[in-house]
Amino acid sequence: MVVMTDNTLTELERLMIELPSWAFGNSGTRFRVFPTPGSPRSIHEKIEDAAQVHRLTGLAPRVALHIPWDAVDDYSVLQRHAADVGMQIGTINSNTFQDEDYKFGALTHEDDRIRRKAIDHHLACIDVMDATGSRDLKIWLAEGSNYPGQTDMRSRQDRLADSLQTIYDRLGPDQRLVLEYKFFEPSFYHTDVPDWGTSYAQVAALGDRAMVCLDTGHHAPGTNIEFIVMQLLRLGKLGSFDFNSRFYADDDLIVGAADPFQLFRILVEVVRGGGLNNPDVAFMLDQCHNIENKIPGQIRSVLNVQEMTARALLLDRDALAAAQRENDVLAANAIFMDAFQTDVRSALAEWRASRGLPADPMAAYAASGYRDRIVAVRAAGTQLGWSA
Ligand code: RM4
Ligand code: MN
């Protein structure tokens, strides 16, 4: 039986993970979207589903919106609805990847009219943030090119810098911009923000309230993601995580499912770099549950983050530092692996029960009857899809 120290429990108590609204809607691959019975028909229902995840885990009081997918006429009504079910509205995500005009770019587009339209969309997202009290504007750009010679990569960086500056200048004093990178897709040859270095260069030019968003699924296979985490924390520019897992490309699978050891290594660097429970570093999920049920899929993900955080906190850092100083390669590695291989599940179950939460949130969800209710109540009407 693992004994958690008071310090570990205090850290776990403060852990907060933001849920993506789009994880609750139907999603799929480019081949097929399989609808899940009971999927939400409105952003209100997505927030109600997110509230179930929080109710059963105590870990996820915020839900991120994607605009225009989650656009409503009155955001104060939406905010009240969220508060009524115990939730807050978190990060606002812009979307410049589904409009016909953006075929050849948005914030990098050669045509000033289209580039201005994309900038204005971001300014409208900041209006939403003002209304919801959200702090972060998250920008992920689908721009790039498919063939060598197709476009001038250099001038696109210059236009991107100019566009981001206009957006950044509109932010309020307590608001931030986080720029997410992704190495490929939908563009297959070059991408305008493909890596942390490009994101860092762009946000560093803007100022203190512009940071990098690291989506764990957005790297080439074999990338040492924990090194990037270390470096961005060292530079004070890690603004947020989009957690998910992947086997091949941007699979958006349950966090920790594909490579639990990688999740552990990332969280070890987060703890090492002061990024845990640090308001400057938002923990978010970015996932699509294509074949599994969405609410338990999100429950499983937040529990996996909690479990790996607990294991990272168990790492004996003093012993590790001593072994590192001695260049005792095998001892250092053994200390590291000991923490990873510690089973914290029953300790966390007990701890949950002691706080009035279900010891087993997955079982509690299955027993709650919530799924049967939404399947019945939402049988009529149109379910929301990933791109609704
Ligand atoms: C993108 C990116 C963004 C997310 C969309 C849905 O790949 O990861 O964070 O908003 O997907
Ligand atoms: Mn993402």
Coordinates of C-alpha atoms and ligand atoms in Angstrom, one line a residue:
M1 CA 0.0 0.0 0.0
V2 CA 1.5 3.3 -1.1
V3 CA 1.5 6.1 1.5
M4 CA 1.0 9.5 0.1
T5 CA 2.6 12.3 2.0
D6 CA 0.6 15.3 3.1
N7 CA 2.6 17.3 0.5
T8 CA 1.5 14.9 -2.3
L9 CA -2.1 15.0 -1.2
T10 CA -2.1 18.8 -1.1
E11 CA -0.7 18.9 -4.6
L12 CA -3.3 16.4 -5.8
E13 CA -6.1 18.4 -4.1
R14 CA -5.3 21.4 -6.2
L15 CA -5.0 19.6 -9.6
M16 CA -7.5 21.0 -12.1
I17 CA -8.0 19.7 -15.7
E18 CA -10.1 21.6 -18.2
L19 CA -12.4 19.5 -20.5
P20 CA -12.9 20.2 -24.2
S21 CA -16.5 20.8 -25.2
W22 CA -15.9 18.9 -28.5
A23 CA -15.0 15.7 -26.6
F24 CA -18.7 15.3 -25.9
G25 CA -20.0 15.7 -29.4
N26 CA -19.8 13.1 -32.1
S27 CA -16.5 12.8 -33.8
G28 CA -14.8 10.4 -36.2
T29 CA -12.2 10.0 -38.8
R30 CA -12.3 11.1 -42.4
F31 CA -13.9 7.8 -43.2
R32 CA -16.9 7.8 -40.9
V33 CA -18.4 9.5 -37.9
F34 CA -20.2 6.9 -35.8
P35 CA -22.9 8.7 -33.7
T36 CA -23.1 7.8 -30.0
P37 CA -26.6 7.6 -28.6
G38 CA -27.3 10.3 -26.1
S39 CA -24.8 12.8 -27.6
P40 CA -25.5 16.4 -26.9
R41 CA -27.7 18.6 -29.1
S42 CA -26.5 21.9 -27.8
I43 CA -23.5 23.4 -26.0
H44 CA -25.7 23.5 -22.9
E45 CA -25.9 19.7 -23.0
K46 CA -22.2 19.4 -23.6
I47 CA -21.6 21.4 -20.4
E48 CA -24.1 19.2 -18.5
D49 CA -22.1 16.1 -19.6
A50 CA -18.8 17.8 -18.6
A51 CA -20.4 18.4 -15.2
Q52 CA -20.8 14.7 -14.7
V53 CA -17.0 14.2 -15.2
H54 CA -16.4 16.8 -12.5
R55 CA -19.1 15.6 -10.1
L56 CA -17.5 12.1 -10.1
T57 CA -13.8 13.0 -10.1
G58 CA -13.6 16.5 -8.5
L59 CA -10.9 17.2 -11.1
A60 CA -12.5 19.1 -13.9
P61 CA -14.5 22.2 -13.1
R62 CA -13.9 24.0 -16.4
V63 CA -15.0 23.4 -20.0
A64 CA -13.3 25.0 -23.0
L65 CA -15.4 26.3 -25.9
H66 CA -14.7 26.1 -29.6
I67 CA -16.0 29.1 -31.7
P68 CA -18.1 28.9 -33.8
W69 CA -19.1 25.3 -32.9
D70 CA -20.2 26.5 -29.5
A71 CA -21.4 30.0 -30.4
V72 CA -24.6 31.2 -28.7
D73 CA -26.4 34.5 -28.8
D74 CA -26.0 35.3 -25.1
Y75 CA -22.9 34.2 -23.3
S76 CA -24.0 35.4 -19.9
V77 CA -26.9 33.0 -20.1
L78 CA -24.5 30.2 -21.0
Q79 CA -22.2 31.2 -18.2
R80 CA -25.1 31.0 -15.8
H81 CA -26.1 27.6 -17.1
A82 CA -22.5 26.4 -16.5
A83 CA -22.5 27.8 -13.0
D84 CA -25.9 26.1 -12.3
V85 CA -24.3 22.7 -13.0
G86 CA -21.2 23.5 -11.1
M87 CA -19.0 24.4 -14.1
Q88 CA -17.0 27.4 -15.4
I89 CA -16.2 28.3 -19.0
G90 CA -12.5 28.1 -19.7
T91 CA -10.4 28.6 -22.7
I92 CA -11.9 29.9 -25.9
N93 CA -10.6 28.1 -29.1
S94 CA -10.7 29.9 -32.4
N95 CA -11.4 28.0 -35.6
T96 CA -10.0 29.0 -39.0
F97 CA -9.9 25.6 -40.5
Q98 CA -13.4 25.0 -41.9
D99 CA -14.3 28.2 -43.8
E100 CA -14.0 28.0 -47.6
D101 CA -12.0 31.3 -47.6
Y102 CA -9.2 29.7 -45.6
K103 CA -8.3 27.0 -48.2
F104 CA -4.8 28.6 -48.7
G105 CA -4.4 30.1 -45.2
A106 CA -6.0 32.4 -42.6
L107 CA -3.7 34.4 -40.4
T108 CA -1.0 33.9 -43.1
H109 CA -3.1 34.5 -46.2
E110 CA -1.7 36.5 -49.0
D111 CA -5.0 38.2 -49.6
D112 CA -5.4 41.0 -47.0
R113 CA -9.2 40.7 -47.1
I114 CA -9.1 37.1 -46.0
R115 CA -6.3 37.6 -43.5
R116 CA -8.4 40.5 -42.0
K117 CA -11.4 38.2 -41.8
A118 CA -9.4 35.6 -39.8
I119 CA -8.0 38.4 -37.5
D120 CA -11.6 39.6 -36.9
H121 CA -12.7 36.1 -36.0
H122 CA -10.1 36.1 -33.3
L123 CA -11.2 39.6 -32.1
A124 CA -14.7 38.2 -31.9
C125 CA -13.4 35.3 -29.8
I126 CA -11.9 37.9 -27.4
D127 CA -15.4 39.4 -27.2
V128 CA -16.6 36.0 -26.1
M129 CA -13.8 35.8 -23.5
D130 CA -14.9 39.2 -22.1
A131 CA -18.4 37.9 -21.7
T132 CA -17.5 34.5 -20.2
G133 CA -14.6 35.7 -18.0
S134 CA -12.3 33.3 -19.9
R135 CA -8.6 34.0 -19.6
D136 CA -7.1 32.2 -22.5
L137 CA -7.5 32.4 -26.3
K138 CA -6.1 29.3 -27.9
I139 CA -5.0 29.5 -31.5
W140 CA -4.3 26.4 -33.6
L141 CA -3.8 27.1 -37.3
A142 CA -4.4 24.6 -40.0
E143 CA -2.3 26.5 -42.5
G144 CA 0.6 25.4 -44.7
S145 CA 1.2 23.9 -48.1
N146 CA 1.2 20.6 -49.8
Y147 CA 3.9 21.0 -52.4
P148 CA 7.4 22.4 -52.5
G149 CA 7.4 25.7 -54.3
Q150 CA 3.6 26.2 -53.7
T151 CA 4.1 29.2 -51.4
D152 CA 6.7 31.5 -49.9
M153 CA 7.1 30.2 -46.4
R154 CA 9.1 33.2 -45.2
S155 CA 6.5 35.9 -46.1
R156 CA 3.9 33.7 -44.4
Q157 CA 5.8 33.9 -41.1
D158 CA 5.9 37.7 -41.5
R159 CA 2.2 37.9 -42.1
L160 CA 1.6 35.5 -39.2
A161 CA 3.6 37.8 -36.9
D162 CA 1.6 40.8 -38.0
S163 CA -1.8 39.1 -37.5
L164 CA -0.9 37.8 -34.1
Q165 CA 0.3 41.2 -33.0
T166 CA -3.1 42.7 -34.0
I167 CA -4.9 40.0 -32.0
Y168 CA -2.5 40.3 -29.0
D169 CA -3.0 44.1 -28.8
R170 CA -6.8 43.5 -28.3
L171 CA -6.3 41.3 -25.2
G172 CA -7.3 42.6 -21.8
P173 CA -4.7 42.9 -19.1
D174 CA -5.7 39.6 -17.5
Q175 CA -6.1 37.7 -20.8
R176 CA -3.5 35.5 -22.6
L177 CA -2.9 34.1 -26.1
V178 CA -1.6 30.6 -26.4
L179 CA -0.3 29.4 -29.8
E180 CA -0.5 25.7 -30.4
Y181 CA 1.9 23.9 -32.9
K182 CA 1.5 20.7 -34.9
F183 CA 4.0 19.2 -37.1
F184 CA 1.7 18.3 -40.0
E185 CA -1.9 17.8 -41.1
P186 CA -4.0 19.1 -42.8
S187 CA -1.0 20.4 -44.7
F188 CA 1.4 17.7 -45.8
Y189 CA 4.5 19.5 -47.0
H190 CA 5.0 22.6 -44.8
T191 CA 3.0 23.9 -41.8
D192 CA 3.2 27.5 -40.6
V193 CA 3.4 26.7 -36.9
P194 CA 4.9 23.2 -37.0
D195 CA 7.0 23.1 -33.8
W196 CA 7.6 24.6 -30.4
G197 CA 10.5 26.7 -31.7
T198 CA 8.3 28.5 -34.2
S199 CA 5.5 28.9 -31.7
Y200 CA 8.0 30.2 -29.2
A201 CA 9.6 32.7 -31.7
Q202 CA 6.1 34.0 -32.6
V203 CA 4.8 34.4 -29.0
A204 CA 8.1 35.8 -27.6
A205 CA 7.8 38.6 -30.1
L206 CA 4.4 39.5 -28.8
G207 CA 5.0 39.8 -25.0
D208 CA 4.5 38.3 -21.6
R209 CA 0.9 37.3 -22.1
A210 CA 1.6 35.1 -25.2
M211 CA 2.6 31.6 -24.5
V212 CA 3.0 28.2 -26.2
C213 CA 0.4 25.5 -26.1
L214 CA 1.8 22.0 -26.2
D215 CA -0.6 19.3 -27.5
T216 CA 1.0 16.0 -26.7
G217 CA -0.3 14.5 -30.0
H218 CA 1.3 17.1 -32.2
H219 CA 4.9 15.8 -32.6
A220 CA 6.7 13.4 -34.9
P221 CA 7.0 9.8 -33.6
G222 CA 10.0 9.5 -31.3
T223 CA 10.1 13.1 -30.2
N224 CA 11.3 13.6 -26.7
I225 CA 8.3 15.7 -25.6
E226 CA 9.4 15.9 -21.9
F227 CA 12.5 17.8 -23.2
I228 CA 10.3 20.4 -24.8
V229 CA 8.3 20.6 -21.6
M230 CA 11.5 21.2 -19.6
Q231 CA 12.7 23.9 -22.1
L232 CA 9.4 25.8 -22.3
L233 CA 9.1 25.8 -18.5
R234 CA 12.7 27.0 -18.2
L235 CA 11.9 29.8 -20.6
G236 CA 8.7 30.7 -18.8
K237 CA 6.7 30.1 -22.0
L238 CA 4.6 27.0 -21.4
G239 CA 1.1 28.3 -21.3
S240 CA -0.9 25.2 -21.5
F241 CA -1.2 21.5 -22.4
D242 CA -3.6 19.8 -24.6
F243 CA -3.4 16.2 -23.3
N244 CA -4.3 13.2 -25.4
S245 CA -2.4 10.2 -26.7
R246 CA -1.4 8.8 -30.0
F247 CA 0.1 5.8 -31.7
Y248 CA 0.7 7.3 -35.1
A249 CA -0.5 10.8 -36.0
D250 CA -2.8 13.1 -34.2
D251 CA -5.0 10.3 -32.9
D252 CA -6.6 12.2 -30.0
L253 CA -7.0 9.0 -27.9
I254 CA -7.5 8.8 -24.1
V255 CA -4.6 10.4 -22.2
G256 CA -2.0 7.9 -21.1
A257 CA -3.6 5.1 -23.2
A258 CA -0.9 4.8 -25.9
D259 CA 2.2 5.5 -23.8
P260 CA 1.7 5.8 -20.0
F261 CA 5.4 6.0 -19.5
Q262 CA 5.6 9.1 -21.7
L263 CA 2.8 10.7 -19.7
F264 CA 4.8 10.0 -16.5
R265 CA 8.0 11.4 -18.0
I266 CA 6.2 14.6 -19.1
L267 CA 4.6 15.0 -15.6
V268 CA 8.0 14.5 -13.9
E269 CA 9.3 17.5 -15.9
V270 CA 6.2 19.5 -15.1
V271 CA 6.8 18.9 -11.4
R272 CA 10.6 19.5 -11.7
G273 CA 10.0 22.8 -13.6
G274 CA 7.3 24.2 -11.2
G275 CA 4.5 23.7 -13.7
L276 CA 2.2 21.7 -11.4
N277 CA -0.7 23.6 -10.0
N278 CA 0.9 26.7 -11.4
P279 CA -1.9 29.0 -12.8
D280 CA 0.4 29.9 -15.7
V281 CA 0.3 26.3 -17.0
A282 CA -3.2 25.2 -17.8
F283 CA -3.9 21.5 -18.0
M284 CA -6.4 20.8 -20.7
L285 CA -7.6 17.7 -22.6
D286 CA -8.0 17.8 -26.3
Q287 CA -9.7 14.6 -27.4
C288 CA -12.2 12.9 -29.6
H289 CA -13.9 9.7 -28.5
N290 CA -14.7 8.1 -31.8
I291 CA -15.8 4.7 -30.7
E292 CA -16.0 4.7 -26.9
N293 CA -18.6 6.5 -24.8
K294 CA -17.6 10.1 -24.3
I295 CA -18.4 10.8 -20.7
P296 CA -16.6 7.8 -19.3
G297 CA -13.8 8.4 -21.9
Q298 CA -13.3 11.8 -20.3
I299 CA -13.4 10.4 -16.8
R300 CA -10.8 7.8 -17.7
S301 CA -8.6 10.6 -19.1
V302 CA -8.7 12.9 -16.1
L303 CA -8.1 9.9 -13.8
N304 CA -5.1 8.9 -15.8
V305 CA -3.6 12.4 -15.5
Q306 CA -4.3 12.4 -11.7
E307 CA -2.7 8.9 -11.4
M308 CA 0.4 9.8 -13.3
T309 CA 0.7 13.1 -11.4
A310 CA 0.7 11.1 -8.2
R311 CA 3.4 8.8 -9.4
A312 CA 5.5 11.8 -10.6
L313 CA 5.1 13.3 -7.1
L314 CA 6.3 10.0 -5.5
L315 CA 9.7 10.3 -7.3
D316 CA 12.4 10.5 -4.7
R317 CA 14.1 13.6 -6.0
D318 CA 16.8 13.9 -3.4
A319 CA 17.9 10.3 -4.0
L320 CA 17.7 10.9 -7.7
A321 CA 19.8 14.1 -7.5
A322 CA 22.4 12.3 -5.4
A323 CA 22.6 9.4 -7.9
Q324 CA 22.9 12.0 -10.8
R325 CA 25.7 13.8 -9.0
E326 CA 27.6 10.5 -8.7
N327 CA 26.9 9.7 -12.3
D328 CA 25.4 6.5 -11.1
V329 CA 23.5 5.7 -14.2
L330 CA 21.7 2.5 -13.1
A331 CA 20.8 3.8 -9.6
A332 CA 19.3 7.0 -11.1
N333 CA 17.3 5.1 -13.6
A334 CA 16.1 2.6 -10.9
I335 CA 14.9 5.5 -8.7
F336 CA 13.0 7.0 -11.7
M337 CA 11.5 3.6 -12.7
D338 CA 10.4 2.9 -9.1
A339 CA 8.2 5.9 -9.1
F340 CA 6.7 5.0 -12.4
Q341 CA 6.0 1.4 -11.4
T342 CA 4.3 2.3 -8.1
D343 CA 0.6 1.4 -8.2
V344 CA -1.2 4.3 -6.7
R345 CA -4.7 3.2 -7.6
S346 CA -6.0 2.0 -4.3
A347 CA -4.4 4.9 -2.4
L348 CA -6.2 7.3 -4.7
A349 CA -9.5 5.4 -4.4
E350 CA -9.2 5.7 -0.6
W351 CA -8.3 9.3 -0.8
R352 CA -11.3 10.0 -3.1
A353 CA -13.7 8.2 -0.7
S354 CA -12.3 10.3 2.2
R355 CA -13.3 13.5 0.3
G356 CA -16.9 12.3 -0.4
L357 CA -16.1 11.3 -4.0
P358 CA -16.8 7.8 -5.5
A359 CA -13.8 5.5 -4.9
D360 CA -14.3 4.2 -8.5
P361 CA -15.7 7.1 -10.7
M362 CA -16.0 4.8 -13.7
A363 CA -18.2 2.4 -11.8
A364 CA -20.1 5.2 -10.2
Y365 CA -20.9 6.7 -13.7
A366 CA -22.0 3.3 -15.0
A367 CA -24.3 2.9 -11.9
S368 CA -25.7 6.5 -12.0
G369 CA -28.2 6.0 -14.8
Y370 CA -27.1 9.2 -16.4
R371 CA -26.4 7.4 -19.7
D372 CA -29.9 5.9 -19.9
R373 CA -31.4 9.2 -19.2
I374 CA -29.6 11.1 -21.9
V375 CA -30.1 8.3 -24.5
A376 CA -33.9 8.6 -23.8
V377 CA -34.1 12.4 -23.5
R378 CA -31.9 13.2 -26.4
A379 CA -33.4 10.7 -28.8
A380 CA -35.2 13.5 -30.6
G381 CA -33.4 16.4 -32.1
T382 CA -30.0 16.7 -33.9
Q383 CA -26.8 15.6 -32.2
L384 CA -23.8 17.8 -32.5
G385 CA -20.9 16.6 -34.6
W386 CA -17.3 17.5 -34.3
S387 CA -17.7 20.2 -36.9
A388 CA -21.3 21.2 -36.2
Ligands
RM4_1 C1 -6.7 20.6 -33.5 C2 -6.0 21.2 -32.3 C3 -6.9 22.1 -31.5 C4 -8.3 21.6 -31.4 C5 -8.8 21.1 -32.7 C6 -10.2 20.5 -32.5 O1 -6.0 19.5 -33.9 O2 -5.4 20.2 -31.5 O3 -6.4 22.3 -30.2 O4 -9.0 22.8 -31.1 O5 -8.0 20.1 -33.2
MN2 MN -5.0 20.5 -29.5

